[in-house]
Structure formats: structure tokens, C-alpha cells
Tab-separated table of C-alpha atoms in Angstrom:
chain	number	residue	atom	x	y	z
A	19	UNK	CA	-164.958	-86.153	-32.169
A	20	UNK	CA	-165.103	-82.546	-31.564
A	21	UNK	CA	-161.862	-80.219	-32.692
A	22	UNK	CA	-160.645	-76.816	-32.607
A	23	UNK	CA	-157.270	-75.719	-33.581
A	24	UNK	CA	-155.932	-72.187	-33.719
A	25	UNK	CA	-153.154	-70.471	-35.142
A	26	UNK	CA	-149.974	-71.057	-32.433
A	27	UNK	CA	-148.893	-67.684	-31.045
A	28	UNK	CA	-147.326	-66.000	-29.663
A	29	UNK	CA	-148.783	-63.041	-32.748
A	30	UNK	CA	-146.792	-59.728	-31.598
A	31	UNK	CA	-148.204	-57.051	-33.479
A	32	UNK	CA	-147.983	-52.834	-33.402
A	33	UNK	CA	-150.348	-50.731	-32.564
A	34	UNK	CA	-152.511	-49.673	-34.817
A	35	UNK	CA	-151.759	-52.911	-36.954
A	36	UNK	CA	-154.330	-55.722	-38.646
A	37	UNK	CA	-154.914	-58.551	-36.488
A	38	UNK	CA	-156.109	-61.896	-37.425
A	39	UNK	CA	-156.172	-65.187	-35.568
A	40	UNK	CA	-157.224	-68.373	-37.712
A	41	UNK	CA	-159.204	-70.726	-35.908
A	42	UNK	CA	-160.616	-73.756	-37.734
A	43	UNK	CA	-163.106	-76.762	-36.514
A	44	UNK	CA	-164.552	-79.887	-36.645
A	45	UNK	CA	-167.290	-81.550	-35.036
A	46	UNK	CA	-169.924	-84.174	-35.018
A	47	UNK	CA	-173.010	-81.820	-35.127
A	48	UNK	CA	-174.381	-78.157	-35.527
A	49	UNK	CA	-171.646	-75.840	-33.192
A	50	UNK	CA	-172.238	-72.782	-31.494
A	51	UNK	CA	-169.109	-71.087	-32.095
A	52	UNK	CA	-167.530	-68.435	-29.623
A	53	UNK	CA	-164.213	-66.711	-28.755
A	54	UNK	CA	-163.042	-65.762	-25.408
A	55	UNK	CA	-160.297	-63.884	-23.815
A	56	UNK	CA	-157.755	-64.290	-21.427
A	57	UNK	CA	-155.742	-61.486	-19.716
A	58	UNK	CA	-153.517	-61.785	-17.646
A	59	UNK	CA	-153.860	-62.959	-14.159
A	60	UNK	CA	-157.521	-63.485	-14.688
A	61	UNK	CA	-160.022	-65.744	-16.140
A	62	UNK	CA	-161.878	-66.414	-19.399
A	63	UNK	CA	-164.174	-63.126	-20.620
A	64	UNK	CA	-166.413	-63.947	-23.432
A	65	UNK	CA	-165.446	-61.593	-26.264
A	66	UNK	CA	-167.880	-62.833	-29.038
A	67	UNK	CA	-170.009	-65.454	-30.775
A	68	UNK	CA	-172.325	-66.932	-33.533
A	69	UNK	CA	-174.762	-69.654	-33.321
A	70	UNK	CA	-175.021	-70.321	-37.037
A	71	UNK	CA	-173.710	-70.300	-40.298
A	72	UNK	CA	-172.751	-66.742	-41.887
A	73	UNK	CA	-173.672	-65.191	-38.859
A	74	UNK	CA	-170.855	-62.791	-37.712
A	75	UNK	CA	-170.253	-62.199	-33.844
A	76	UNK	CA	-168.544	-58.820	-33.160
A	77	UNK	CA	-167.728	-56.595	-29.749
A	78	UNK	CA	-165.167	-54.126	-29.148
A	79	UNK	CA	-163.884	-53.865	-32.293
A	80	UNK	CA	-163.506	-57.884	-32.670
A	81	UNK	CA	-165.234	-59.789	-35.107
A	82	UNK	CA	-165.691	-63.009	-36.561
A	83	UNK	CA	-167.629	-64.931	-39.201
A	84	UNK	CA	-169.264	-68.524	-38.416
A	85	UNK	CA	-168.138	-70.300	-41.929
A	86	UNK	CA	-169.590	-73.147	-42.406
A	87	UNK	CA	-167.968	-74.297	-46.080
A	88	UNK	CA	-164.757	-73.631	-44.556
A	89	UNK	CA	-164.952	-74.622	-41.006
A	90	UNK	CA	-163.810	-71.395	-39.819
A	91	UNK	CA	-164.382	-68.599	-37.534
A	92	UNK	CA	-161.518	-66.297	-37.928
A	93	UNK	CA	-160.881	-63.666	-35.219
A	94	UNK	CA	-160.284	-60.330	-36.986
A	95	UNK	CA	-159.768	-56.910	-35.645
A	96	UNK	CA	-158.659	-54.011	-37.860
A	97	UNK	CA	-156.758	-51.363	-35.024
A	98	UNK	CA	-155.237	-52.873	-31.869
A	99	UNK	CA	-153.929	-51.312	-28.726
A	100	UNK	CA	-151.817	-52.167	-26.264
A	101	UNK	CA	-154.442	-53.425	-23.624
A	102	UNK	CA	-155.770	-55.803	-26.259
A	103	UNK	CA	-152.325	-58.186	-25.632
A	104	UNK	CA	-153.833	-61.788	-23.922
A	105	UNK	CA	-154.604	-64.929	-24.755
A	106	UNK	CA	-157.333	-65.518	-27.024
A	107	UNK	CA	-159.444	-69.473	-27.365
A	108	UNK	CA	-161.570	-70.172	-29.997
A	109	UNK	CA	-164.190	-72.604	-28.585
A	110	UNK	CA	-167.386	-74.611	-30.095
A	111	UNK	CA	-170.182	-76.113	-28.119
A	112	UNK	CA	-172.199	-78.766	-29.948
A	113	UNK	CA	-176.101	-77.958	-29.534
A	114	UNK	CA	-178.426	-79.720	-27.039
A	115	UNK	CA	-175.291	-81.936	-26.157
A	116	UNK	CA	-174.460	-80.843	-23.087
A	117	UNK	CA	-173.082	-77.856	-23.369
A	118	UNK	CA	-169.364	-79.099	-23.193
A	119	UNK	CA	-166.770	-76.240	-24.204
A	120	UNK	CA	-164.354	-77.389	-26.953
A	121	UNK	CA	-161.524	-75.069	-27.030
A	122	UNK	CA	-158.445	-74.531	-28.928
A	123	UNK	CA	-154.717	-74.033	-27.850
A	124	UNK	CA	-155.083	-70.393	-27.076
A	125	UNK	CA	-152.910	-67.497	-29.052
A	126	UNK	CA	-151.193	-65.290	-27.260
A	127	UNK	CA	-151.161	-61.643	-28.596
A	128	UNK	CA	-148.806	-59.140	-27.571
A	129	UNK	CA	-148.980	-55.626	-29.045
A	130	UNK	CA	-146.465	-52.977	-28.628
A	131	UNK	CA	-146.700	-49.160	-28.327
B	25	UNK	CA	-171.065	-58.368	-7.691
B	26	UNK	CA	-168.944	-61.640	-8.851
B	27	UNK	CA	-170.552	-63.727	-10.641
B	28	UNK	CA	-169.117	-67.101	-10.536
B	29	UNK	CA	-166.104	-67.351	-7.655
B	30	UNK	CA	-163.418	-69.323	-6.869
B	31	UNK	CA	-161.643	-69.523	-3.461
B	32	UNK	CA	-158.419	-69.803	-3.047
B	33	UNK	CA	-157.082	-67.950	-5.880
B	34	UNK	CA	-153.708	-69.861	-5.288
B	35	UNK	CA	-152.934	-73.162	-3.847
B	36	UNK	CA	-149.271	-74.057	-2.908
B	37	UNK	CA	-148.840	-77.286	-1.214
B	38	UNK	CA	-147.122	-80.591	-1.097
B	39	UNK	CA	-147.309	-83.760	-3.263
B	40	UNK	CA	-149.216	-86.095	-1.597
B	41	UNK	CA	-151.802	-84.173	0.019
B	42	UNK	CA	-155.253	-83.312	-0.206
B	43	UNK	CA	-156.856	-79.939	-1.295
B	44	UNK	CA	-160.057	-78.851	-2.039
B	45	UNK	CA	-161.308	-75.786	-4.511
B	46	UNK	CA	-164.540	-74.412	-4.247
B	47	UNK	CA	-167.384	-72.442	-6.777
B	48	UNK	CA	-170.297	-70.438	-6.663
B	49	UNK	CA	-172.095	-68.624	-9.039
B	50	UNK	CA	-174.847	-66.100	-8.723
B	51	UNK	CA	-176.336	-66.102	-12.106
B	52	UNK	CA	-179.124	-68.449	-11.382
B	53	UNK	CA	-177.361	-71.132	-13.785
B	54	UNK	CA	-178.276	-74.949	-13.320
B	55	UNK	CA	-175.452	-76.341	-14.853
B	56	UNK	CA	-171.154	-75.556	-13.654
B	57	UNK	CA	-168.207	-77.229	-14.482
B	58	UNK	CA	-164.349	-77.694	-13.887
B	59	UNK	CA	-161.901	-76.738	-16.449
B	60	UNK	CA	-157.928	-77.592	-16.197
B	61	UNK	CA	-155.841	-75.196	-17.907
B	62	UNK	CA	-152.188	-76.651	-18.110
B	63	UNK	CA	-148.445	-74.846	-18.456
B	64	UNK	CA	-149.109	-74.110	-21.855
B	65	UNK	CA	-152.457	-72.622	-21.319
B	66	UNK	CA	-154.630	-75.575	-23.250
B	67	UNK	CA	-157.824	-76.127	-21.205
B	68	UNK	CA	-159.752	-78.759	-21.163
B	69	UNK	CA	-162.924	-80.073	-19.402
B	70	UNK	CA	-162.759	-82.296	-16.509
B	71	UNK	CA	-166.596	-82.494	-15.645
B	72	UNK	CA	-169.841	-80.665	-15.455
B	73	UNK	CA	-172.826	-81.455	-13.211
B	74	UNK	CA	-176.691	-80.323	-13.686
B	75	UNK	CA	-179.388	-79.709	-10.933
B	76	UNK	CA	-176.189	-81.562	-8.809
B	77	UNK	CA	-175.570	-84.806	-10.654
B	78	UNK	CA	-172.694	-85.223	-12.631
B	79	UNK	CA	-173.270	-85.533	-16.702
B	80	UNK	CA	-169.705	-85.152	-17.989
B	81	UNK	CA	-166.619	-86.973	-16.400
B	82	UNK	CA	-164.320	-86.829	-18.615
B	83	UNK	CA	-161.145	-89.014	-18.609
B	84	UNK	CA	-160.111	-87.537	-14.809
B	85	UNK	CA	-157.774	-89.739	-12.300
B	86	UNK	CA	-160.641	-90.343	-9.343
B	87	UNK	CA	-158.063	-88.743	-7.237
B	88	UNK	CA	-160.205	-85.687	-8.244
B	89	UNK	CA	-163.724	-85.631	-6.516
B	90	UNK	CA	-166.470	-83.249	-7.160
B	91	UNK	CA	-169.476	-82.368	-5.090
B	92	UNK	CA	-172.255	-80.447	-5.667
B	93	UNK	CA	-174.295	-79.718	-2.716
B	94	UNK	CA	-176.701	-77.069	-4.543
B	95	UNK	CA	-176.953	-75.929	-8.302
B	96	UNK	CA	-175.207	-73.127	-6.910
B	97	UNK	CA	-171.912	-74.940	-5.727
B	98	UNK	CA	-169.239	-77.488	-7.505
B	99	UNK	CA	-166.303	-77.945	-5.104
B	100	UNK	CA	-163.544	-79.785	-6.408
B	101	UNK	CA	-161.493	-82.338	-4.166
B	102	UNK	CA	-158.288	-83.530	-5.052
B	103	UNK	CA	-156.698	-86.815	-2.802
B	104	UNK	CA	-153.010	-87.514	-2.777
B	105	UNK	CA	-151.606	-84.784	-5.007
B	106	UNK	CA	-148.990	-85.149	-7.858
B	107	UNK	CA	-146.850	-82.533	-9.331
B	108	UNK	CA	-148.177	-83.450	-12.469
B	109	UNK	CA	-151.547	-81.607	-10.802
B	110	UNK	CA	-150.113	-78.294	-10.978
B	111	UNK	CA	-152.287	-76.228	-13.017
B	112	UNK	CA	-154.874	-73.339	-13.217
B	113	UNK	CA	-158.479	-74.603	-12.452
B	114	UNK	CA	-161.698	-72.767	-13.756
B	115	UNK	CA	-165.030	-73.290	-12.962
B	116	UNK	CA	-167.619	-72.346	-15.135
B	117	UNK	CA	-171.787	-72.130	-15.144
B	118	UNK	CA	-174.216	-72.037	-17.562
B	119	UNK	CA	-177.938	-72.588	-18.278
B	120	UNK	CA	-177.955	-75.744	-19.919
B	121	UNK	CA	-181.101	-75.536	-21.561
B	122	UNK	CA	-179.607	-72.915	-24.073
B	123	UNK	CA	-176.405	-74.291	-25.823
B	124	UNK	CA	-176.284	-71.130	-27.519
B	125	UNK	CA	-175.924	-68.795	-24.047
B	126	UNK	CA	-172.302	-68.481	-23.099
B	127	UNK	CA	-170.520	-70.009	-20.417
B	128	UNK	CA	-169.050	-67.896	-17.262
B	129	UNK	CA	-166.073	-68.343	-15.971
B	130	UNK	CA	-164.611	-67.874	-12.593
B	131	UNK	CA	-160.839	-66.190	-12.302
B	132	UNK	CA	-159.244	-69.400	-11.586
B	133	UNK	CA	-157.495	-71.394	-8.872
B	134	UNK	CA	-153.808	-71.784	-9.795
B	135	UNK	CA	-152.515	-74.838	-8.191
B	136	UNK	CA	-148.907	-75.571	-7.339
B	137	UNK	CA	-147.272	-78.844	-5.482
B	138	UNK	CA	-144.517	-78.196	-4.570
């Protein structure tokens, strides 16, 4: 079957500071790979995603790379802030298989002035 | 303008009764579905439906109901509630003739039996 498991959280981090957030897959056919966002109190956001192999999905500063010899598509930002602390899900969706989300446990960041 | 809601945002009520959640989107999508999101904030699916008929039922108790009257709507009803049923409920839409085209969530219900 279908898989996605991410680093377990909670990641606190400072400002300012490196963030990455492993996230590793496997499935039965060609994913579309995304990552969404959680803050809190409200639902999922999209943040990014890639459709294919070595394509790399980036917005606000987030990005990730759809690996395909590795299985990966590690979250990776290089400054955060504050008011990027949530809870962030790696997810797949297998093409033109009904569009089922996969997801993975969630990681909770929390940064700190 | 919202583009997939939920109403109500929370739900507190008492095992053994029955509740029901209720979605619409706006985005012109033919395709919405009910997530579960549990204490520990894993989320999983618990169906989807296209053009109104159901095409993913994942392994649900059928305490849990849903109806589509329109591609625009997926209420969700739930029959004799269990505590184990308290959780945070998202509904979702999408086109599904583009796998690729992201998914778009509601804000959630968050369910508690008392």
C-alpha cells in the first residue's frame, strides 16, 4: 500500500534558524507529492508541491525536492519566524487513482523569538 | 469568499446520540471528501464521493453516513455516538480529473462526546 512517514516533532527551533522536516514514501504507483500546513485552530493550507521526479515545489520561503531514488521530499526552509510554528503533513496522491490523500503523522514546529 | 465550509465549527454532545456535519465548496470541484484527524493530529480518509456517488469508503463503522445531495455538498451523519468519535473532521474538494491539482480543505469540525 501507500505510506508516508515524517520526522516525529515536536522540532522547536530559533528564529532565524535552518529548518528541515524529513518526510519519506512509499507507494504502489507514480505520486504527486505535496506538503500542507496546519496552524492553529484552523484547517489544512496547501504550502507546496511536485508532480514528478526532481521537480522542486517551493512558496514562502519553503521548499522541497520530489526524490525519486530516495523516496523523499524533504521540507526545507533556510530563515524561520515565529508565525511559521504549526503543524506541517507531508502527503502523496497516487495519479488517476482517485485522488485519495496519503498523509503522514504531522510535525509540529514551534519557533521562538 | 470561503471556499469549502464546514458548519458547526464545534460539536459537544453526548455518547449515544446522533449528529450531523455538513460541507460546501464553491470552487466548482466534482469530487469532496471526509477526513478524521485524531488526538494526535494523524488524519486519515474516511470517504470521498464524485458527481454524488461514493468511490472511497474506507474502513468506517456504518454508524457514519454520508450524503451527497449535489457535487457541491457531502454532509456527514454520525448514529449512536462513541467517545472514541471525538475528533476533528475535514472535508475536502477537488477536481478529480487532475490528480496533480491540490485538494482544499475546510477549517474543520472538532467533535467532542462528552
Amino acid at each position: 500500500g501507500n505510506s508516508v512517514t515524517q520526522m516525529e516533532g515536536p522540532v522547536t527551533l530559533s528564529e532565524e534558524a535552518f529548518l528541515t522536516i524529513n518526510c519519506t514514501y512509499t507507494a504502489t504507483g507514480y505520486p504527486s507529492l505535496f506538503w500542507y500546513v496546519q496552524y492553529p485552530g484552523e484547517g489544512l493550507q496547501l504550502l507546496l508541491k511536485a508532480t514528478k521526479a526532481d521537480d522542486k515545489g517551493s512558496n514562502k520561503g519553503f521548499e522541497a525536492t520530489y526524490r525519486k531514488e530516495t523516496t523523499s521530499f524533504h521540507l526545507e526552509k533556510g530563515s524561520v519566524q515565529v508565525s511559521d510554528s504549526a503543524v506541517y503533513f507531508c502527503a502523496l496522491v497516487i495519479n488517476n487513482a482517485g485522488n485519495m490523500l496519503t498523509f503522514g503523522g504531522g510535525t509540529r514546529l514551534m519557533v521562538k523569538p | 469568499d470561503t471556499a469549502v465550509s464546514q458548519t458547526p465549527k464545534y460539536l459537544v454532545t453526548q455518547m449515544g446520540n446522533d449528529k450531523s456535519i455538513k460541507c460546501e465548496q464553491n470552487l466548482g470541484h466534482d469530487t469532496m471528501y471526509w477526513y478524521k484527524q485524531d488526538s494526535k493530529k494523524f488524519l486519515k480518509i474516511m470517504f470521498s464521493y464524485n458527481n454524488k456517488e461514493l468511490i472511497i469508503n474506507e474502513t468506517v463503522p456504518n454508524r457514519f453516513s454520508p450524503k451527497s445531495p449535489d457535487k457541491a455538498h457531502l454532509n456527514l451523519h454520525i448514529n449512536s455516538l462513541e467517545l472514541g468519535d471525538s475528533a476533528v473532521y475535514f472535508c475536502a474538494s477537488s477536481s478529480r480529473g487532475n490528480s496533480n491539482q491540490p485538494q482544499h480543505f475546510g477549517d474543520g469540525t472538532r467533535l467532542s462526546i462528552l
